[in-house]
Tab-separated table of C-alpha atoms in Angstrom:
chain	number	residue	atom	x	y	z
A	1	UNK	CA	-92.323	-16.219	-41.090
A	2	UNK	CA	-90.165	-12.981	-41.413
A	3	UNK	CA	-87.904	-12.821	-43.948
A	4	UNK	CA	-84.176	-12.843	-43.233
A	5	UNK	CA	-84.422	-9.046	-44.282
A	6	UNK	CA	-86.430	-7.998	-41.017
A	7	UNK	CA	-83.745	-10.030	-38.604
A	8	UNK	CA	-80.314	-8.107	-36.987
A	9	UNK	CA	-77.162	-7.863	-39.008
A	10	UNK	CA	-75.943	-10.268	-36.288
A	11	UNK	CA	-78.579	-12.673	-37.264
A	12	UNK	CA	-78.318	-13.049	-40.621
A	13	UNK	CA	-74.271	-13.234	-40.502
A	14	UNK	CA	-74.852	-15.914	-37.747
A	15	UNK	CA	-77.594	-17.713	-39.905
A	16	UNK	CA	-75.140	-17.640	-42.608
A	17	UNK	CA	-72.508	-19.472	-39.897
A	18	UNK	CA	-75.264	-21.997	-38.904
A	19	UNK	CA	-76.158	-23.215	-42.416
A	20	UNK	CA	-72.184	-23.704	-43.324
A	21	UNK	CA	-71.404	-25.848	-39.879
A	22	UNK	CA	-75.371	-27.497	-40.265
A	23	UNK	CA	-73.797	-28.573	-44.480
A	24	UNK	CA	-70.583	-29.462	-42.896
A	25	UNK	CA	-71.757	-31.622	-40.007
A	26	UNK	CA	-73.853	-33.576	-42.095
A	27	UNK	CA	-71.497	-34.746	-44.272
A	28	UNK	CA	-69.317	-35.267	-41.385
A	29	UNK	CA	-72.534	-37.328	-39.630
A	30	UNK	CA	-73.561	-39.467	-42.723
A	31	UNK	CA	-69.634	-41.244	-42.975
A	32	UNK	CA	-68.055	-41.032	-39.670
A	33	UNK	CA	-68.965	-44.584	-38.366
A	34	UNK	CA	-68.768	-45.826	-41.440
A	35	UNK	CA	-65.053	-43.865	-41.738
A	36	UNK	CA	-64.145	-45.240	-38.365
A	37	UNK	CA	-65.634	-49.226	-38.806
A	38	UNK	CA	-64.074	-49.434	-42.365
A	39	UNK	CA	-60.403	-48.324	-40.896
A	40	UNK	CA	-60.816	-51.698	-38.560
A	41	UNK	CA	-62.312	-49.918	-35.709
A	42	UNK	CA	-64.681	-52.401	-33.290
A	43	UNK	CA	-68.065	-51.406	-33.007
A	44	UNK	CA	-66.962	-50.987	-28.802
A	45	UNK	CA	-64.518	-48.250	-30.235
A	46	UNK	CA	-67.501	-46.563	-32.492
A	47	UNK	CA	-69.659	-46.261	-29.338
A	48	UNK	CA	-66.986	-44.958	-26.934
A	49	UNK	CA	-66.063	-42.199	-29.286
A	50	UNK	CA	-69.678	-41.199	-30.043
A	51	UNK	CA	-69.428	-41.087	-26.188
A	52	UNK	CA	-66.415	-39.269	-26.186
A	53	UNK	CA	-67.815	-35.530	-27.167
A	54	UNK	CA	-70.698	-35.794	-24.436
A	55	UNK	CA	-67.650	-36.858	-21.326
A	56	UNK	CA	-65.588	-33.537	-21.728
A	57	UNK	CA	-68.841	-31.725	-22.103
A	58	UNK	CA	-69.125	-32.823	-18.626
A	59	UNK	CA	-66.098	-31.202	-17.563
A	60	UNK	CA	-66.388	-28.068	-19.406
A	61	UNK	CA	-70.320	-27.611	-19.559
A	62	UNK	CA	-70.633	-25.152	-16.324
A	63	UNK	CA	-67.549	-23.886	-16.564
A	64	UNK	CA	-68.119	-22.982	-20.166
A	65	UNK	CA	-71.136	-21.418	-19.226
A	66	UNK	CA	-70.169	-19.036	-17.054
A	67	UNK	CA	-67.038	-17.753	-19.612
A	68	UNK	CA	-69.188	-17.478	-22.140
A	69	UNK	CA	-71.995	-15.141	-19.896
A	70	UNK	CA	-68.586	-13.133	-19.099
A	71	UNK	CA	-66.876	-13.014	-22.210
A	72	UNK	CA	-69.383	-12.949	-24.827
A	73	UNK	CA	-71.148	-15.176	-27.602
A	74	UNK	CA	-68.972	-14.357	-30.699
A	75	UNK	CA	-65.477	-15.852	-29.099
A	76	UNK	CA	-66.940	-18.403	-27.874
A	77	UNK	CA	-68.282	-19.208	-31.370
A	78	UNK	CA	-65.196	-18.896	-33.219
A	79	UNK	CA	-63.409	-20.401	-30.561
A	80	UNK	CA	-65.740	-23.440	-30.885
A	81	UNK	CA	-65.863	-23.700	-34.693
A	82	UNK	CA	-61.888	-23.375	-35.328
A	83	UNK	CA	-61.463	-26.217	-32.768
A	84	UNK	CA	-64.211	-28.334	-34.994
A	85	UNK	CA	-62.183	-27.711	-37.860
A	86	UNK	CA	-58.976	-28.652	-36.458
A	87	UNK	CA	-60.667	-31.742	-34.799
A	88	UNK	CA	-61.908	-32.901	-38.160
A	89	UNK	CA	-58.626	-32.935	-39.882
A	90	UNK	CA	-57.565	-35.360	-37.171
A	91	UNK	CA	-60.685	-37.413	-37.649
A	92	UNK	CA	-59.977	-37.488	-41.668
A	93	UNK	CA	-56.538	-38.392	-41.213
A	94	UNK	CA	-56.342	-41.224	-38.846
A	95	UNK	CA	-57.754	-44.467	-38.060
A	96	UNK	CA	-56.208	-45.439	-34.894
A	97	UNK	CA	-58.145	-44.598	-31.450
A	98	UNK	CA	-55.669	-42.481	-30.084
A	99	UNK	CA	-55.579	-40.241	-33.495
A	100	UNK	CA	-59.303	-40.605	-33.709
A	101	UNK	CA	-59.949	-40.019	-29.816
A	102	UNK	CA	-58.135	-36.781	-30.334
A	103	UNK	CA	-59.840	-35.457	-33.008
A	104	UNK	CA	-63.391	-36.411	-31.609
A	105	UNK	CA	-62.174	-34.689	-28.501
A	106	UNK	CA	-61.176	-31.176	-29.966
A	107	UNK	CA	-64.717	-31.050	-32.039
A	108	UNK	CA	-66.411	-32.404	-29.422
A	109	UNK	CA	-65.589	-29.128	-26.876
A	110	UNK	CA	-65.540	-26.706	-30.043
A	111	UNK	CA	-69.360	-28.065	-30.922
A	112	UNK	CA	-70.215	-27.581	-27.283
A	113	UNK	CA	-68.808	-24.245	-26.917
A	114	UNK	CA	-70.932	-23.176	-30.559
A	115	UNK	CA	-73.485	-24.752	-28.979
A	116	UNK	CA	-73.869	-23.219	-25.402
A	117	UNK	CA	-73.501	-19.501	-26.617
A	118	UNK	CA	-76.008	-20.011	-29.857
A	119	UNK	CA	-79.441	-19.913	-28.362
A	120	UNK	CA	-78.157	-16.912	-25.816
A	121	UNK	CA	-77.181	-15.469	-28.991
A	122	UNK	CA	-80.469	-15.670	-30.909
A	123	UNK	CA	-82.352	-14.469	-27.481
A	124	UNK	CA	-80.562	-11.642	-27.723
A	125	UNK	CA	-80.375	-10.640	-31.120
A	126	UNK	CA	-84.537	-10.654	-31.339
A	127	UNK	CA	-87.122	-8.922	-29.818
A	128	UNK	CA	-89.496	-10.550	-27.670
A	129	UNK	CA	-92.020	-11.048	-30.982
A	130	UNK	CA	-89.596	-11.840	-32.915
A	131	UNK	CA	-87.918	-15.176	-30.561
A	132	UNK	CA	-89.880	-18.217	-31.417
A	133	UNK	CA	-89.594	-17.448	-35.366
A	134	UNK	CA	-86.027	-16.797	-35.336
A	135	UNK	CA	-85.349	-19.854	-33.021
A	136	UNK	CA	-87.697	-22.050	-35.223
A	137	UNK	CA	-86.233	-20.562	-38.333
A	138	UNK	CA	-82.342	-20.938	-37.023
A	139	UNK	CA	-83.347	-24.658	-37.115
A	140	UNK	CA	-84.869	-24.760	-39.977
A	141	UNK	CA	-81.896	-23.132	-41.381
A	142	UNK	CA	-79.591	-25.711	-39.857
A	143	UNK	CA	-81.994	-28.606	-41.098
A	144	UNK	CA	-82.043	-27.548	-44.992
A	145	UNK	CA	-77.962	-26.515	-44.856
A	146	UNK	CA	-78.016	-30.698	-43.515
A	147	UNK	CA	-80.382	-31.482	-46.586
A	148	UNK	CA	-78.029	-30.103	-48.678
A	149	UNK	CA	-75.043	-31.789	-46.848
A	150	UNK	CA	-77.003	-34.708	-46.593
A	151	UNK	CA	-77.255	-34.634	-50.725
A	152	UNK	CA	-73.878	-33.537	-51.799
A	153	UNK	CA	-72.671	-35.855	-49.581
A	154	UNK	CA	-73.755	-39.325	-50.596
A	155	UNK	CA	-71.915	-38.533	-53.928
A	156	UNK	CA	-68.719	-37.648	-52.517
A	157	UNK	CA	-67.444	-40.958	-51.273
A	158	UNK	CA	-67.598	-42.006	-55.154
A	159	UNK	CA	-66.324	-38.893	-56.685
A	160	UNK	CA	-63.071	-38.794	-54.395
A	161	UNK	CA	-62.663	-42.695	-55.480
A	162	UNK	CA	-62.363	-41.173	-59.220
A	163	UNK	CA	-60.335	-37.993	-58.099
A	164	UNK	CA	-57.835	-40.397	-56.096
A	165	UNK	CA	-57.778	-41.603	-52.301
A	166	UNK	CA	-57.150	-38.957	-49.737
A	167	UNK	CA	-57.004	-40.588	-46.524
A	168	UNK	CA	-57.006	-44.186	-45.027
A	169	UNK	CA	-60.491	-45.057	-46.115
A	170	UNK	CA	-62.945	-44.166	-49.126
A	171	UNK	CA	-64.763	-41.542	-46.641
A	172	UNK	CA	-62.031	-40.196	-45.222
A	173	UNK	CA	-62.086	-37.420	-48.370
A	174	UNK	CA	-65.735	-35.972	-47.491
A	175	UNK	CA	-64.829	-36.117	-43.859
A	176	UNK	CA	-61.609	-33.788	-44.489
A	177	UNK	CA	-63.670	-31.720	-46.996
A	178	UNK	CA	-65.905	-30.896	-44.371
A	179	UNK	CA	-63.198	-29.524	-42.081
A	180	UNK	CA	-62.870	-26.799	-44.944
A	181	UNK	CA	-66.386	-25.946	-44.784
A	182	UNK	CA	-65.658	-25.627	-40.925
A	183	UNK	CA	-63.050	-22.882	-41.640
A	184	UNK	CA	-64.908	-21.067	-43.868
A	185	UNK	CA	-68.009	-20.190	-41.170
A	186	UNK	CA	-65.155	-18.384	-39.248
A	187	UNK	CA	-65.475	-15.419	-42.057
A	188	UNK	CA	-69.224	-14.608	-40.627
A	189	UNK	CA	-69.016	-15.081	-37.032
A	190	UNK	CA	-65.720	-12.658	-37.492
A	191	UNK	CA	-68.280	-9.875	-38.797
A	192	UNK	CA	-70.443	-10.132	-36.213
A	193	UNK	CA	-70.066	-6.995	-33.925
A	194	UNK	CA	-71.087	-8.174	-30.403
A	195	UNK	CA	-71.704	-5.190	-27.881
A	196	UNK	CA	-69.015	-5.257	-25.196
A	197	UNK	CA	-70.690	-7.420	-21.874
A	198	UNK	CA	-71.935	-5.726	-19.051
A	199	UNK	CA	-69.743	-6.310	-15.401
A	200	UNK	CA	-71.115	-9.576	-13.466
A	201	UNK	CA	-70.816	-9.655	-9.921
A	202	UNK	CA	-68.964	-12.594	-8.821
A	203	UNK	CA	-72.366	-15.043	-8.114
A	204	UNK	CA	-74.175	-14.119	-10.828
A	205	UNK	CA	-77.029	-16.390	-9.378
A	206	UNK	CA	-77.364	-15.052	-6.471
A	207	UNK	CA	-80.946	-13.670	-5.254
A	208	UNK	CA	-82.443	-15.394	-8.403
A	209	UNK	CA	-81.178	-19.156	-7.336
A	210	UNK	CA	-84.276	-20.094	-5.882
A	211	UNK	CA	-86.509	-19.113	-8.313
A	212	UNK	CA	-84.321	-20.790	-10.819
A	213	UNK	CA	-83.855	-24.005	-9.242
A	214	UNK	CA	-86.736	-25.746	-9.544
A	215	UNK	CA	-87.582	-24.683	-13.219
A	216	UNK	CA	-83.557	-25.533	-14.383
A	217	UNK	CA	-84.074	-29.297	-12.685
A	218	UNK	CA	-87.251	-29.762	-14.831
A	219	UNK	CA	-86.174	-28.099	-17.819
A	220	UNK	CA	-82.913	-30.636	-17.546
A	221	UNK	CA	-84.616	-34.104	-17.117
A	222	UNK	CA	-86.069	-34.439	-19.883
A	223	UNK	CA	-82.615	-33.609	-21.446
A	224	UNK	CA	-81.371	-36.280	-19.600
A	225	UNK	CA	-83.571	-39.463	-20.753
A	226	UNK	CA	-83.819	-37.983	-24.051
A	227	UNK	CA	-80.131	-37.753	-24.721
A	228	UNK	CA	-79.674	-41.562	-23.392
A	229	UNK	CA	-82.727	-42.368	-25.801
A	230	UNK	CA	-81.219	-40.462	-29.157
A	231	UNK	CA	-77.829	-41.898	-28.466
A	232	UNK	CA	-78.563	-45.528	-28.117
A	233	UNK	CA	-79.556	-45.271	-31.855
A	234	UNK	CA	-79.605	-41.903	-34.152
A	235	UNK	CA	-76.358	-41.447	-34.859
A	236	UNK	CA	-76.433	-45.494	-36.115
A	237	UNK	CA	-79.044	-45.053	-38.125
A	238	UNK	CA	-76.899	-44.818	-41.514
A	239	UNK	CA	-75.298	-47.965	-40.662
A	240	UNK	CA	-78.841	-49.500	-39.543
A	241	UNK	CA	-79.899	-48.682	-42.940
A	242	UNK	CA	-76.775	-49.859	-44.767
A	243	UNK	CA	-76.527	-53.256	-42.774
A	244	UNK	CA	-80.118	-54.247	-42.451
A	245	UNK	CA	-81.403	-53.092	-45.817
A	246	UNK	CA	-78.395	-52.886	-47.761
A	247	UNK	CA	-79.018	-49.225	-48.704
A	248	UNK	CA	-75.639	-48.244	-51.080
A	249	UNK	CA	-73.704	-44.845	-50.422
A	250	UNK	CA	-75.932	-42.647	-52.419
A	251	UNK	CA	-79.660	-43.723	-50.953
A	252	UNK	CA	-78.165	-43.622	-47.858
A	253	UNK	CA	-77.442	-39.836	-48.592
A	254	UNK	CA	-80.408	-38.709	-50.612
A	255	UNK	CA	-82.285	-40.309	-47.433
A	256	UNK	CA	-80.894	-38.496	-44.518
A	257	UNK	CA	-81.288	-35.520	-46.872
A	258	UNK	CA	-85.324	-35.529	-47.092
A	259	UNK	CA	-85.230	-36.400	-43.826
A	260	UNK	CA	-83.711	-33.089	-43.199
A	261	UNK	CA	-85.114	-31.400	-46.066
A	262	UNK	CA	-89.029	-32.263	-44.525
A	263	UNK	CA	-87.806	-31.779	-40.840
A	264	UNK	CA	-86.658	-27.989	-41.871
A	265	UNK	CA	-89.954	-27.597	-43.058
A	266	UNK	CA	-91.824	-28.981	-40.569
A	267	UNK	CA	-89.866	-26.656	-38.190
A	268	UNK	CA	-91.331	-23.544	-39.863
A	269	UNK	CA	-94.686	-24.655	-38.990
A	270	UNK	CA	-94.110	-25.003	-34.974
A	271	UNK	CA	-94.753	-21.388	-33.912
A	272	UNK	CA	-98.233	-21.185	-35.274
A	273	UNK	CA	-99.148	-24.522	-34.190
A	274	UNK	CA	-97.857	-23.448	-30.704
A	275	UNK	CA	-99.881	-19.975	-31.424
A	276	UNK	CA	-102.958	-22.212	-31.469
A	277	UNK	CA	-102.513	-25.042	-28.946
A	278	UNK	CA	-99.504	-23.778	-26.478
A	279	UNK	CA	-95.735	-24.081	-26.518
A	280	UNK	CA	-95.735	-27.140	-24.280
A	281	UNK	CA	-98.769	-28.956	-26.210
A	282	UNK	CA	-97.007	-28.530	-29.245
A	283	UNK	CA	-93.660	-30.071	-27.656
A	284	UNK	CA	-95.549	-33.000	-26.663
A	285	UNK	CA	-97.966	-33.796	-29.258
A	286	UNK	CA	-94.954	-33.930	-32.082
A	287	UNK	CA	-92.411	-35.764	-30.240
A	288	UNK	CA	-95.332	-38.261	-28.654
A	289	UNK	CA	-96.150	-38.950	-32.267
A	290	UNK	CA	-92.602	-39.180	-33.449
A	291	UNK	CA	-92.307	-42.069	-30.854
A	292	UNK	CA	-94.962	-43.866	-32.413
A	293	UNK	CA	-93.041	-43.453	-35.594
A	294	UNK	CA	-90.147	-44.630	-34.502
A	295	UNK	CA	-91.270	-48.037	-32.970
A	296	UNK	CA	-92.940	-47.969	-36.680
A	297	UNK	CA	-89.207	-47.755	-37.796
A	298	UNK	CA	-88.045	-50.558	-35.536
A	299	UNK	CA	-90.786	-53.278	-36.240
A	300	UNK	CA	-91.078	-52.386	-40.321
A	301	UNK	CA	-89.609	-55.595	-42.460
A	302	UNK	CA	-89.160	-53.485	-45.693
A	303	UNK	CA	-86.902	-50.884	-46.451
A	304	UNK	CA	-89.609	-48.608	-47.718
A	305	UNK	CA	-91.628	-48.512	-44.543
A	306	UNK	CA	-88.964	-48.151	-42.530
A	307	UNK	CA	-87.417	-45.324	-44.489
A	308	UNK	CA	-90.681	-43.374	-44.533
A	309	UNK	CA	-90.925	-43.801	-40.796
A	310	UNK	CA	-87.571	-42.495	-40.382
A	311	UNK	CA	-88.284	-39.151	-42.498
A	312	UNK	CA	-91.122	-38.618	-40.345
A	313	UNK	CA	-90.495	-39.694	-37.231
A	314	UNK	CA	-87.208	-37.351	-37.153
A	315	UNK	CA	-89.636	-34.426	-38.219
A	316	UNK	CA	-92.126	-34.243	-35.658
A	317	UNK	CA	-89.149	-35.194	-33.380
A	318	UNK	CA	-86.981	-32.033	-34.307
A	319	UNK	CA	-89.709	-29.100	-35.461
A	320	UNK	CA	-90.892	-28.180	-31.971
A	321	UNK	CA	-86.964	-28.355	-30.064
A	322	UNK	CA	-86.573	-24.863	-31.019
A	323	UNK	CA	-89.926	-23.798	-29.345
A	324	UNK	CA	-89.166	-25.644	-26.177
A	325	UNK	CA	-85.139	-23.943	-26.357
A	326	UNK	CA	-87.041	-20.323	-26.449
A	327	UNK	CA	-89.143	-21.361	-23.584
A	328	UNK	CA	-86.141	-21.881	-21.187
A	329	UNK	CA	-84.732	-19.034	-22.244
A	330	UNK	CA	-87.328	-16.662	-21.690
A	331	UNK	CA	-87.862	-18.221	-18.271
A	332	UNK	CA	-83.936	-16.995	-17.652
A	333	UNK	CA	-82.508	-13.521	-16.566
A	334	UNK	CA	-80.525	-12.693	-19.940
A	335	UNK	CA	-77.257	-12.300	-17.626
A	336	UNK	CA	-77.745	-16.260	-16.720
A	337	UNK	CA	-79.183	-17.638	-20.142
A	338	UNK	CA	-75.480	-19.214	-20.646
A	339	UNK	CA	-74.828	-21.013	-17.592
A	340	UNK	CA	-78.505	-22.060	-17.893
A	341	UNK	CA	-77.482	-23.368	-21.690
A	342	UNK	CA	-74.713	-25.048	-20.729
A	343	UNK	CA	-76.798	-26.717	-17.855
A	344	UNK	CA	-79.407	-28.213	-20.429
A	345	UNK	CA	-76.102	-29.187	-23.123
A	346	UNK	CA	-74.409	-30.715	-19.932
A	347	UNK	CA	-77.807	-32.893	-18.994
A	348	UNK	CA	-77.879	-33.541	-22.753
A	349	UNK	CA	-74.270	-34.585	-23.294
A	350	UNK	CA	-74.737	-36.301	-19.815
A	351	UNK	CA	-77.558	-38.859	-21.338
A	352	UNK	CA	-75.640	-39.110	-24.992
A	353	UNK	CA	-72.413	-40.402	-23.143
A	354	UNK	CA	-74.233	-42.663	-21.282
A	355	UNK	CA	-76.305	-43.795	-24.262
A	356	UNK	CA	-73.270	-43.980	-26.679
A	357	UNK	CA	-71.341	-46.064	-24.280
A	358	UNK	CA	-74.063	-48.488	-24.133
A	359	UNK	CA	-75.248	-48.352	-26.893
A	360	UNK	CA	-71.599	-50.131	-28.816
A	361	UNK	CA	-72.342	-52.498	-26.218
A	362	UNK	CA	-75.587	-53.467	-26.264
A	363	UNK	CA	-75.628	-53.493	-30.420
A	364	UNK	CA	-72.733	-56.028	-30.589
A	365	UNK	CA	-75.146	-58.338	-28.312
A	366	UNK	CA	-79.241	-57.787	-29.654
A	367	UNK	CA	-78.455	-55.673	-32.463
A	368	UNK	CA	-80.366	-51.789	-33.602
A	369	UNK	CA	-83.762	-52.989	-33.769
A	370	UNK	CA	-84.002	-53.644	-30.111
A	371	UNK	CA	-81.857	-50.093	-29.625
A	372	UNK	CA	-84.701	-48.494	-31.506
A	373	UNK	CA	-87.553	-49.686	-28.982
A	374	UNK	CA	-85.323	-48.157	-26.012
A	375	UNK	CA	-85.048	-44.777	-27.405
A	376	UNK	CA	-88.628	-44.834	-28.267
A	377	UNK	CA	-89.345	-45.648	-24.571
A	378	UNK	CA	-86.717	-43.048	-23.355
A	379	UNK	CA	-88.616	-39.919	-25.873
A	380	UNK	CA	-91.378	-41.220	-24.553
A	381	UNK	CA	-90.710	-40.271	-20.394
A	382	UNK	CA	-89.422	-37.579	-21.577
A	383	UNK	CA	-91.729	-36.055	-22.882
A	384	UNK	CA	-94.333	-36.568	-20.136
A	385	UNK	CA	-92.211	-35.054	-17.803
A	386	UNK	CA	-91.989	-31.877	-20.077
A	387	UNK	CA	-95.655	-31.804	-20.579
A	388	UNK	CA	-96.322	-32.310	-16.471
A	389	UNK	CA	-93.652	-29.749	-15.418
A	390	UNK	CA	-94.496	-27.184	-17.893
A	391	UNK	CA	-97.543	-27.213	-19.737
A	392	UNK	CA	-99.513	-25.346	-16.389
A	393	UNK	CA	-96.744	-22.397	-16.431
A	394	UNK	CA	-97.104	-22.115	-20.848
A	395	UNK	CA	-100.754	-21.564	-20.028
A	396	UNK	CA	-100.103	-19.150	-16.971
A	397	UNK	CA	-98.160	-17.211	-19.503
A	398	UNK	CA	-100.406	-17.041	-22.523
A	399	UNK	CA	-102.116	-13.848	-22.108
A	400	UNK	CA	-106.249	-13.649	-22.204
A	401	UNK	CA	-108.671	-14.083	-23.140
A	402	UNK	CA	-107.445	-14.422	-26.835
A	403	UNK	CA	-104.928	-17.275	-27.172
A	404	UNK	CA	-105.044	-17.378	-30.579
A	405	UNK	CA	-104.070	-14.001	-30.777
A	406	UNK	CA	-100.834	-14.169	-28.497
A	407	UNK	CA	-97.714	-13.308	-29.310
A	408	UNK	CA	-95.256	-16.307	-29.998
A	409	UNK	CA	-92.348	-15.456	-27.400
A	410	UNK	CA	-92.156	-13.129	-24.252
């Protein structure tokens, strides 16, 4: 792995970006349902706004897209994180669903917009052998800033409760905190000097549209079930933990903290696996065995077992994303890698609504442990249909006769 040293200017101010939002959002991630449930919110209301973010990245996905591929990465980016901020503040300060709805709403289409331009960004910031370690090492990046999050965090809730209330509820303090954390990533992405964007014609798919098609649809279903799958459950896994084990505030935090701590680690490791074995092998062999992890997770009676699962099940899960992200990319013309982005966060977003909605539903009547079993099935399909759709065109690609030897990206 290069050091940060050998990456852009661009990069490193970005990476520097990344890890403050990856520190903020965990914090914000670890005590947002439990925020929202302990201000009287119904567990219907916690799954429709976990739903909420992924509905108006319906509306704006494409759209998005196609501003950003005009307009540039960096104000889409700053654009994206000062509505986060903003969003949060509302989140912190209210407990009602129109207050909360609100403030889900504005960080929900600021986190879409910082996500859609950030892996055009890194494509284009990085030479061709330089992709897959700067996409697997953004990710790391984001996963250890989340450890750290992740760690800080489960101590917050008590230290606010001996530095006063600030809020409606006892995690309504490390929820506004974060928003400050937000505010400060603007400072890097601000530095960042973006070179101006080169004139698009008005159908900037035209004459590449068919070639495109048929890749995009493939590269999008899986997306799809897998969003549905990681919604029914992942982001109720704190109060899974809490409920069924009776894990207090700080385990709960020092937890999801290894979890990120091994899964930022793990991350590191994906290109040379996929220098050995393939892109798409690597893809499928880690998330196939997460799956097996995670039923592990759903089925284990003690808290131990089930917390180990967890910790590894989310690694192999999350180390080769960034691997299959720099595939799509590099199977995009750079002046479309946007609109193609926003396709696959669209798909994505499309499955998490749908998944979120249910899954506030569907808890209320058989409970997380069967939720667990349908997101396992859901990775599952998924990740067959990556493997069937693009394993043949990662080989095609690999050039001979020395795999081994092959550069990571390009």
């Amino acid at each position: 792995m290069r050091g940060l040293r050998h990456f852009d200017r661009n990069v490193r101010l970005f990476l520097i970006a990344l890890a403050l939002h990856g520190f903020s959002s965990a914090i914000y991630g670890l005590w947002f349902n439990l925020h929202v449930l302990e201000g009287g919110g119904s567990r219907e209301l916690l799954g429709l706004l976990n739903a909420l973010p992924s509905a108006l990245a319906l509306g704006i996905g494409l759209p998005a897209g196609r501003w950003i591929d005009r307009i540039g990465r960096r104000p889409a980016m700053l654009l994206g994180v000062l509505l986060m901020g903003l969003g949060t503040i509302g989140v912190g300060l209210g407990t009602g669903p129109l207050p909360l709805g609100l403030g889900v709403g504005l960080i929900g289409v600021g986190y879409n917009l910082f996500v859609i331009a950030h892996a055009p960004f890194l494509a284009e910031n990085a030479s061709e052998a330089e992709r897959a370690a700067l996409f697997a090492l953004s990710s790391a990046v984001l996963f250890w800033a989340g450890f750290a999050g992740e760690l800080a965090g489960g101590a917050l809730p008590d230290l606010f409760r001996v530095l006063g209330s600030v809020g409606p509820t006892p995690y309504a303090g490390p929820i506004l905190f974060t928003a400050l954390i937000d505010f400060a990533s603007l400072g890097p992405l601000l530095a960042i000097r973006e070179a101006p964007r080169a004139p698009m014609t008005a159908r900037p798919m035209h004459g590449q549209g068919r070639p495109l098609r048929a890749p995009v649809f493939h590269m999008a279903v899986p997306n799809l079930l897998m969003g549905i799958g990681a919604a029914l459950s992942i982001p109720f896994l704190n109060v899974y933990f809490h409920e069924r084990y009776g894990l207090p505030d700080e385990i709960l935090g020092a937890l999801f903290a290894l979890a990120s701590a091994l899964t930022g680690l793990a991350t590191l490791l994906a290109p040379a696996l996929a220098r050995g074995i393939g892109r798409i092998p690597t893809v499928a062999l880690t998330q196939g065995l997460s799956v097996v992890f995670l039923i592990g997770m759903a089925l284990a009676d003690q808290a131990p077992l089930a917390a180990l699962a967890m910790i590894l099940r989310g690694a192999l899960m999350n180390m080769a994303s960034p691997l299959f992200t720099e595939f799509c990319m590099e199977q995009t013309p750079p002046a479309e890698r946007a609109t193609v982005s926003s396709i696959l966060n669209l798909t994505w977003e499309a499955g998490w609504m749908i998944g979120a909605a249910l899954s506030g539903l569907l808890q209320a009547r058989y409970g997380l442990t069967a939720m667990l079993l349908g997101t396992a099935a859901l990775y599952g399909l998924g990740t067959l249909h990556q493997y069937l759709a693009f394993a043949p065109r990662d080989r095609a690609l690999a050039p001979q006769p020395a795999p081994a030897l092959r550069r990571p990206a390009g």
